[in-house]
PDB file of C-alpha atoms in Angstrom:
ATOM      1  CA  MET F 213     122.106  89.453 107.914  1.00 51.00           C
ATOM      2  CA  SER F 214     122.169  90.174 111.616  1.00 58.00           C
ATOM      3  CA  SER F 215     124.765  88.311 113.649  1.00 76.00           C
ATOM      4  CA  VAL F 216     123.954  86.396 116.830  1.00 83.00           C
ATOM      5  CA  VAL F 217     125.622  89.120 118.934  1.00 84.00           C
ATOM      6  CA  SER F 218     123.510  91.849 117.327  1.00 82.00           C
ATOM      7  CA  LYS F 219     120.337  89.808 117.915  1.00 85.00           C
ATOM      8  CA  ILE F 220     121.178  89.452 121.612  1.00 89.00           C
ATOM      9  CA  PHE F 221     121.900  93.181 121.784  1.00 87.00           C
ATOM     10  CA  GLU F 222     118.555  94.015 120.156  1.00 88.00           C
ATOM     11  CA  MET F 223     116.748  91.636 122.519  1.00 91.00           C
ATOM     12  CA  CYS F 224     118.241  93.588 125.437  1.00 90.00           C
ATOM     13  CA  LEU F 225     117.031  96.843 123.885  1.00 91.00           C
ATOM     14  CA  LEU F 226     113.574  95.368 123.366  1.00 90.00           C
ATOM     15  CA  ASP F 227     113.424  94.246 126.989  1.00 91.00           C
ATOM     16  CA  SER F 228     114.683  97.586 128.341  1.00 92.00           C
ATOM     17  CA  TYR F 229     112.426  99.830 126.249  1.00 92.00           C
ATOM     18  CA  SER F 230     109.331  97.670 125.779  1.00 90.00           C
ATOM     19  CA  ASP F 231     107.114 100.416 127.258  1.00 91.00           C
ATOM     20  CA  ILE F 232     107.636 102.638 124.189  1.00 93.00           C
ATOM     21  CA  LEU F 233     107.756  99.845 121.595  1.00 93.00           C
ATOM     22  CA  TYR F 234     104.011  99.301 121.322  1.00 92.00           C
ATOM     23  CA  SER F 235     101.539  99.407 118.464  1.00 94.00           C
ATOM     24  CA  ASP F 236      97.752  99.586 118.190  1.00 95.00           C
ATOM     25  CA  ASP F 237      95.697  96.518 119.121  1.00 94.00           C
ATOM     26  CA  LEU F 238      94.461  96.371 115.516  1.00 96.00           C
ATOM     27  CA  GLN F 239      98.006  95.499 114.429  1.00 95.00           C
ATOM     28  CA  PHE F 240      98.354  91.735 114.778  1.00 94.00           C
ATOM     29  CA  GLY F 241     101.843  91.181 113.395  1.00 88.00           C
ATOM     30  CA  PHE F 242     104.978  90.693 115.491  1.00 85.00           C
ATOM     31  CA  LYS F 243     103.203  90.349 118.835  1.00 89.00           C
ATOM     32  CA  LYS F 244     103.639  87.521 121.288  1.00 86.00           C
ATOM     33  CA  GLY F 245     100.610  85.232 121.353  1.00 88.00           C
ATOM     34  CA  LEU F 246      99.096  86.762 118.207  1.00 89.00           C
ATOM     35  CA  GLY F 247      99.349  85.648 114.619  1.00 89.00           C
ATOM     36  CA  CYS F 248      97.691  85.595 111.238  1.00 91.00           C
ATOM     37  CA  SER F 249      94.885  83.326 112.496  1.00 94.00           C
ATOM     38  CA  ASN F 250      93.909  85.975 115.070  1.00 94.00           C
ATOM     39  CA  ALA F 251      93.750  88.641 112.375  1.00 94.00           C
ATOM     40  CA  ILE F 252      91.621  86.400 110.135  1.00 95.00           C
ATOM     41  CA  TYR F 253      89.317  85.554 113.038  1.00 95.00           C
ATOM     42  CA  SER F 254      88.843  89.261 113.799  1.00 95.00           C
ATOM     43  CA  VAL F 255      87.911  90.045 110.191  1.00 96.00           C
ATOM     44  CA  LYS F 256      85.500  87.095 110.066  1.00 96.00           C
ATOM     45  CA  SER F 257      83.903  88.092 113.383  1.00 96.00           C
ATOM     46  CA  VAL F 258      83.288  91.654 112.182  1.00 96.00           C
ATOM     47  CA  CYS F 259      81.767  90.386 108.933  1.00 96.00           C
ATOM     48  CA  ASP F 260      79.555  87.882 110.792  1.00 96.00           C
ATOM     49  CA  TYR F 261      78.390  90.600 113.189  1.00 96.00           C
ATOM     50  CA  TYR F 262      77.320  92.951 110.387  1.00 96.00           C
ATOM     51  CA  ILE F 263      75.794  90.254 108.171  1.00 95.00           C
ATOM     52  CA  SER F 264      73.772  88.822 111.072  1.00 95.00           C
ATOM     53  CA  ARG F 265      72.197  92.269 111.440  1.00 94.00           C
ATOM     54  CA  GLY F 266      71.257  92.512 107.771  1.00 94.00           C
ATOM     55  CA  SER F 267      74.119  94.731 106.665  1.00 94.00           C
ATOM     56  CA  THR F 268      76.771  94.225 104.034  1.00 93.00           C
ATOM     57  CA  VAL F 269      80.487  94.556 104.644  1.00 95.00           C
ATOM     58  CA  ASN F 270      82.733  96.047 101.992  1.00 96.00           C
ATOM     59  CA  ILE F 271      86.364  95.005 102.261  1.00 96.00           C
ATOM     60  CA  CYS F 272      89.496  96.433 100.671  1.00 95.00           C
ATOM     61  CA  CYS F 273      92.866  94.706 101.018  1.00 94.00           C
ATOM     62  CA  LEU F 274      95.943  96.922 100.691  1.00 93.00           C
ATOM     63  CA  ASP F 275      99.559  95.840 100.425  1.00 91.00           C
ATOM     64  CA  ILE F 276     102.438  98.257 100.922  1.00 89.00           C
ATOM     65  CA  SER F 277     105.109  98.092  98.246  1.00 85.00           C
ATOM     66  CA  LYS F 278     108.592  97.006  99.466  1.00 85.00           C
ATOM     67  CA  ALA F 279     107.558  98.141 102.920  1.00 85.00           C
ATOM     68  CA  PHE F 280     110.385  96.874 105.115  1.00 85.00           C
ATOM     69  CA  ASP F 281     113.032  98.137 102.702  1.00 86.00           C
ATOM     70  CA  LYS F 282     111.529 101.630 102.486  1.00 88.00           C
ATOM     71  CA  VAL F 283     111.294 102.598 106.154  1.00 92.00           C
ATOM     72  CA  ASN F 284     112.675 106.147 106.239  1.00 91.00           C
ATOM     73  CA  HIS F 285     115.078 106.384 109.202  1.00 90.00           C
ATOM     74  CA  TYR F 286     114.454 110.091 109.755  1.00 91.00           C
ATOM     75  CA  ILE F 287     110.679 109.551 109.947  1.00 93.00           C
ATOM     76  CA  LEU F 288     111.144 106.536 112.225  1.00 93.00           C
ATOM     77  CA  PHE F 289     113.312 108.498 114.665  1.00 93.00           C
ATOM     78  CA  CYS F 290     110.800 111.370 114.652  1.00 94.00           C
ATOM     79  CA  LYS F 291     108.024 108.918 115.542  1.00 95.00           C
ATOM     80  CA  LEU F 292     110.103 107.580 118.422  1.00 95.00           C
ATOM     81  CA  MET F 293     110.757 111.133 119.639  1.00 95.00           C
ATOM     82  CA  ASN F 294     107.018 111.838 119.524  1.00 94.00           C
ATOM     83  CA  ARG F 295     106.599 108.867 121.875  1.00 92.00           C
ATOM     84  CA  LYS F 296     109.057 110.498 124.277  1.00 93.00           C
ATOM     85  CA  ALA F 297     111.576 107.713 123.713  1.00 93.00           C
ATOM     86  CA  PRO F 298     114.698 108.217 125.844  1.00 94.00           C
ATOM     87  CA  VAL F 299     117.521 110.021 124.076  1.00 94.00           C
ATOM     88  CA  GLU F 300     119.937 107.172 124.798  1.00 94.00           C
ATOM     89  CA  PHE F 301     117.652 104.699 122.994  1.00 93.00           C
ATOM     90  CA  ILE F 302     117.386 106.915 119.906  1.00 93.00           C
ATOM     91  CA  ASP F 303     121.167 107.509 120.000  1.00 93.00           C
ATOM     92  CA  VAL F 304     121.793 103.752 120.039  1.00 91.00           C
ATOM     93  CA  LEU F 305     119.434 103.194 117.097  1.00 89.00           C
ATOM     94  CA  LEU F 306     120.891 106.128 115.177  1.00 88.00           C
ATOM     95  CA  ASN F 307     124.392 104.770 115.679  1.00 87.00           C
ATOM     96  CA  TRP F 308     123.231 101.221 114.938  1.00 82.00           C
ATOM     97  CA  TYR F 309     121.568 102.108 111.645  1.00 81.00           C
ATOM     98  CA  SER F 310     124.084 104.708 110.453  1.00 81.00           C
ATOM     99  CA  ARG F 311     126.871 102.105 110.554  1.00 77.00           C
ATOM    100  CA  CYS F 312     125.029  99.439 108.574  1.00 74.00           C
ATOM    101  CA  THR F 313     126.667  98.544 105.283  1.00 74.00           C
ATOM    102  CA  TYR F 314     125.282  96.369 102.541  1.00 74.00           C
ATOM    103  CA  CYS F 315     126.511  94.568  99.471  1.00 77.00           C
ATOM    104  CA  VAL F 316     124.922  92.600  96.666  1.00 83.00           C
ATOM    105  CA  ARG F 317     125.979  89.082  95.756  1.00 85.00           C
ATOM    106  CA  VAL F 318     125.478  87.696  92.257  1.00 89.00           C
ATOM    107  CA  GLY F 319     126.673  84.119  92.125  1.00 89.00           C
ATOM    108  CA  MET F 320     130.032  84.180  93.908  1.00 88.00           C
ATOM    109  CA  VAL F 321     130.741  87.863  93.205  1.00 89.00           C
ATOM    110  CA  LEU F 322     130.148  90.560  95.850  1.00 87.00           C
ATOM    111  CA  SER F 323     129.562  94.209  95.050  1.00 87.00           C
ATOM    112  CA  GLN F 324     131.300  97.046  96.867  1.00 86.00           C
ATOM    113  CA  GLU F 325     129.789  97.908 100.237  1.00 83.00           C
ATOM    114  CA  PHE F 326     127.331 100.781 100.425  1.00 78.00           C
ATOM    115  CA  ARG F 327     125.211 102.491 103.068  1.00 77.00           C
ATOM    116  CA  SER F 328     121.452 102.912 103.054  1.00 75.00           C
ATOM    117  CA  VAL F 329     119.303 105.623 104.629  1.00 75.00           C
ATOM    118  CA  CYS F 330     116.156 103.521 104.643  1.00 80.00           C
ATOM    119  CA  GLY F 331     114.921 100.083 105.576  1.00 84.00           C
ATOM    120  CA  VAL F 332     115.055  98.027 108.752  1.00 86.00           C
ATOM    121  CA  ARG F 333     117.792  95.474 109.387  1.00 79.00           C
ATOM    122  CA  GLN F 334     117.075  92.134 107.761  1.00 76.00           C
ATOM    123  CA  GLY F 335     116.820  89.478 110.468  1.00 78.00           C
ATOM    124  CA  GLY F 336     116.943  92.045 113.276  1.00 82.00           C
ATOM    125  CA  VAL F 337     114.947  91.361 116.443  1.00 88.00           C
ATOM    126  CA  LEU F 338     113.830  95.009 116.647  1.00 90.00           C
ATOM    127  CA  SER F 339     113.080  95.329 112.923  1.00 90.00           C
ATOM    128  CA  PRO F 340     109.457  94.088 112.927  1.00 91.00           C
ATOM    129  CA  ILE F 341     108.687  96.110 116.069  1.00 93.00           C
ATOM    130  CA  LEU F 342     110.140  99.294 114.560  1.00 94.00           C
ATOM    131  CA  PHE F 343     108.185  98.645 111.372  1.00 94.00           C
ATOM    132  CA  ALA F 344     104.942  98.305 113.349  1.00 94.00           C
ATOM    133  CA  ILE F 345     105.663 101.627 115.079  1.00 95.00           C
ATOM    134  CA  TYR F 346     106.421 103.225 111.712  1.00 95.00           C
ATOM    135  CA  MET F 347     103.067 102.089 110.273  1.00 94.00           C
ATOM    136  CA  ASN F 348     100.972 102.644 113.399  1.00 95.00           C
ATOM    137  CA  ASP F 349      99.672 106.084 112.441  1.00 94.00           C
ATOM    138  CA  ILE F 350      97.666 104.663 109.546  1.00 95.00           C
ATOM    139  CA  VAL F 351      95.600 102.674 112.045  1.00 96.00           C
ATOM    140  CA  THR F 352      95.346 105.533 114.544  1.00 95.00           C
ATOM    141  CA  GLN F 353      94.221 107.973 111.808  1.00 95.00           C
ATOM    142  CA  LEU F 354      91.408 105.642 110.708  1.00 96.00           C
ATOM    143  CA  LYS F 355      90.411 105.051 114.326  1.00 95.00           C
ATOM    144  CA  ALA F 356      90.465 108.771 115.206  1.00 95.00           C
ATOM    145  CA  LYS F 357      88.208 109.578 112.247  1.00 95.00           C
ATOM    146  CA  ARG F 358      85.937 106.598 113.112  1.00 94.00           C
ATOM    147  CA  LEU F 359      86.006 105.468 109.493  1.00 95.00           C
ATOM    148  CA  GLY F 360      84.816 101.902 109.027  1.00 95.00           C
ATOM    149  CA  CYS F 361      83.090  99.234 111.056  1.00 96.00           C
ATOM    150  CA  CYS F 362      82.349  99.625 114.751  1.00 96.00           C
ATOM    151  CA  ILE F 363      80.789  97.223 117.220  1.00 95.00           C
ATOM    152  CA  GLY F 364      79.200  99.446 119.809  1.00 92.00           C
ATOM    153  CA  ASP F 365      81.928 101.873 120.864  1.00 93.00           C
ATOM    154  CA  LEU F 366      84.675  99.496 119.735  1.00 95.00           C
ATOM    155  CA  TYR F 367      86.375 100.498 116.483  1.00 97.00           C
ATOM    156  CA  VAL F 368      87.114  97.489 114.260  1.00 96.00           C
ATOM    157  CA  GLY F 369      87.276  99.133 110.836  1.00 96.00           C
ATOM    158  CA  CYS F 370      90.754  97.920 109.935  1.00 96.00           C
ATOM    159  CA  VAL F 371      93.082  95.047 110.657  1.00 96.00           C
ATOM    160  CA  MET F 372      96.793  95.208 109.957  1.00 95.00           C
ATOM    161  CA  TYR F 373      99.245  92.340 109.745  1.00 94.00           C
ATOM    162  CA  ALA F 374     102.832  93.305 108.852  1.00 89.00           C
ATOM    163  CA  ASP F 375     102.557  95.260 105.570  1.00 90.00           C
ATOM    164  CA  ASP F 376      99.015  94.103 104.769  1.00 93.00           C
ATOM    165  CA  LEU F 377      95.981  96.191 105.683  1.00 95.00           C
ATOM    166  CA  ILE F 378      92.319  95.188 105.534  1.00 96.00           C
ATOM    167  CA  LEU F 379      89.689  97.933 105.559  1.00 97.00           C
ATOM    168  CA  MET F 380      86.081  97.090 106.480  1.00 97.00           C
ATOM    169  CA  THR F 381      82.946  99.220 106.244  1.00 96.00           C
ATOM    170  CA  SER F 382      79.276  98.901 105.371  1.00 94.00           C
ATOM    171  CA  SER F 383      79.435 101.826 102.927  1.00 94.00           C
ATOM    172  CA  LEU F 384      81.307 102.115  99.632  1.00 95.00           C
ATOM    173  CA  ILE F 385      81.560 105.885 100.086  1.00 95.00           C
ATOM    174  CA  MET F 386      83.113 105.330 103.506  1.00 96.00           C
ATOM    175  CA  LEU F 387      85.479 102.750 102.008  1.00 96.00           C
ATOM    176  CA  GLN F 388      86.759 105.334  99.521  1.00 96.00           C
ATOM    177  CA  LYS F 389      87.310 107.798 102.382  1.00 96.00           C
ATOM    178  CA  MET F 390      89.288 105.131 104.254  1.00 97.00           C
ATOM    179  CA  ILE F 391      91.433 104.432 101.195  1.00 95.00           C
ATOM    180  CA  ASP F 392      92.048 108.168 100.758  1.00 95.00           C
ATOM    181  CA  VAL F 393      93.219 108.488 104.388  1.00 95.00           C
ATOM    182  CA  CYS F 394      95.571 105.520 103.937  1.00 95.00           C
ATOM    183  CA  VAL F 395      97.027 106.853 100.694  1.00 93.00           C
ATOM    184  CA  VAL F 396      97.563 110.362 102.099  1.00 94.00           C
ATOM    185  CA  GLU F 397      99.189 109.021 105.276  1.00 94.00           C
ATOM    186  CA  ALA F 398     101.397 106.558 103.384  1.00 93.00           C
ATOM    187  CA  THR F 399     102.446 109.050 100.695  1.00 91.00           C
ATOM    188  CA  ASN F 400     102.799 112.283 102.658  1.00 92.00           C
ATOM    189  CA  GLU F 401     103.868 111.038 106.080  1.00 92.00           C
ATOM    190  CA  LEU F 402     105.572 107.666 105.558  1.00 92.00           C
ATOM    191  CA  ASP F 403     107.147 107.928 102.108  1.00 88.00           C
ATOM    192  CA  MET F 404     105.434 104.652 101.195  1.00 91.00           C
ATOM    193  CA  ALA F 405     103.162 103.495  98.385  1.00 89.00           C
ATOM    194  CA  PHE F 406     100.516 100.811  98.038  1.00 89.00           C
ATOM    195  CA  ASN F 407     100.789  98.146  95.372  1.00 84.00           C
ATOM    196  CA  ALA F 408      98.248  98.769  92.632  1.00 71.00           C
ATOM    197  CA  LYS F 409      97.315  96.020  90.231  1.00 65.00           C
ATOM    198  CA  ASN F 410      94.259  95.917  87.989  1.00 51.00           C
ATOM    199  CA  GLN F 411      92.519  92.557  87.899  1.00 46.00           C
ATOM    200  CA  LEU F 412      89.665  91.457  85.698  1.00 39.00           C
TER     201      LEU F 412
END
C-alpha cells in the first residue's frame, strides 16, 4: 500500500504535469466532477436519442481482466513518451516503479519480497490516471474509425469507466467491428484481455 508520503509526492507530480495526464472525454473514471452516474446518463441519453428516432441501439459491455494489475510498464512509458512527456517525469516514474517491491501475506505469514514489471501502485494517487492513459487508445481508435453511435458530428459510440467499456451502435455488424477493434488493440498493443463468460 502507498504511504502518506508517497501519496503527497504523487499529488505534487499530478499537479506539476497535469497537462499531459489527460484522457478522452468518453472516459468517465478518475476525473474530478465526474462519476459513474455521468457515464450511465450518457449511455441512457444516447439510447433515448436513437430510440426516439425509430432506431435500435445494440450495446456490448466489456470488462478487462485484472486490468490494473496487468499494466505493462514499458508500454505505459512509451505512451507517455508519445505524449511528449518531459524526460524528468518519465525518469521519476521509472525510478518509482522499478523500486517497488511486493510480498504476499497469508494469515500472519509474509512471503519473500519480489519485484513486478507490471501493474500500477495499489492506493497510488497517480495510479488511476496512468491507467486511464494506458487504456485511452481503445477509445481514440473507435473514435478515429467512427465506429458506433454519433449524434450529429459528435461521436458517442463508447463510454469507458475504469476497466469497463460500453459499446453502442445501431448495427450488429458495426458492433462486431467495434469488438474486433477493441480486442486487437487490447491484445496486440496493451497486453490485456477481456473477460469472456458464456451466459444462457
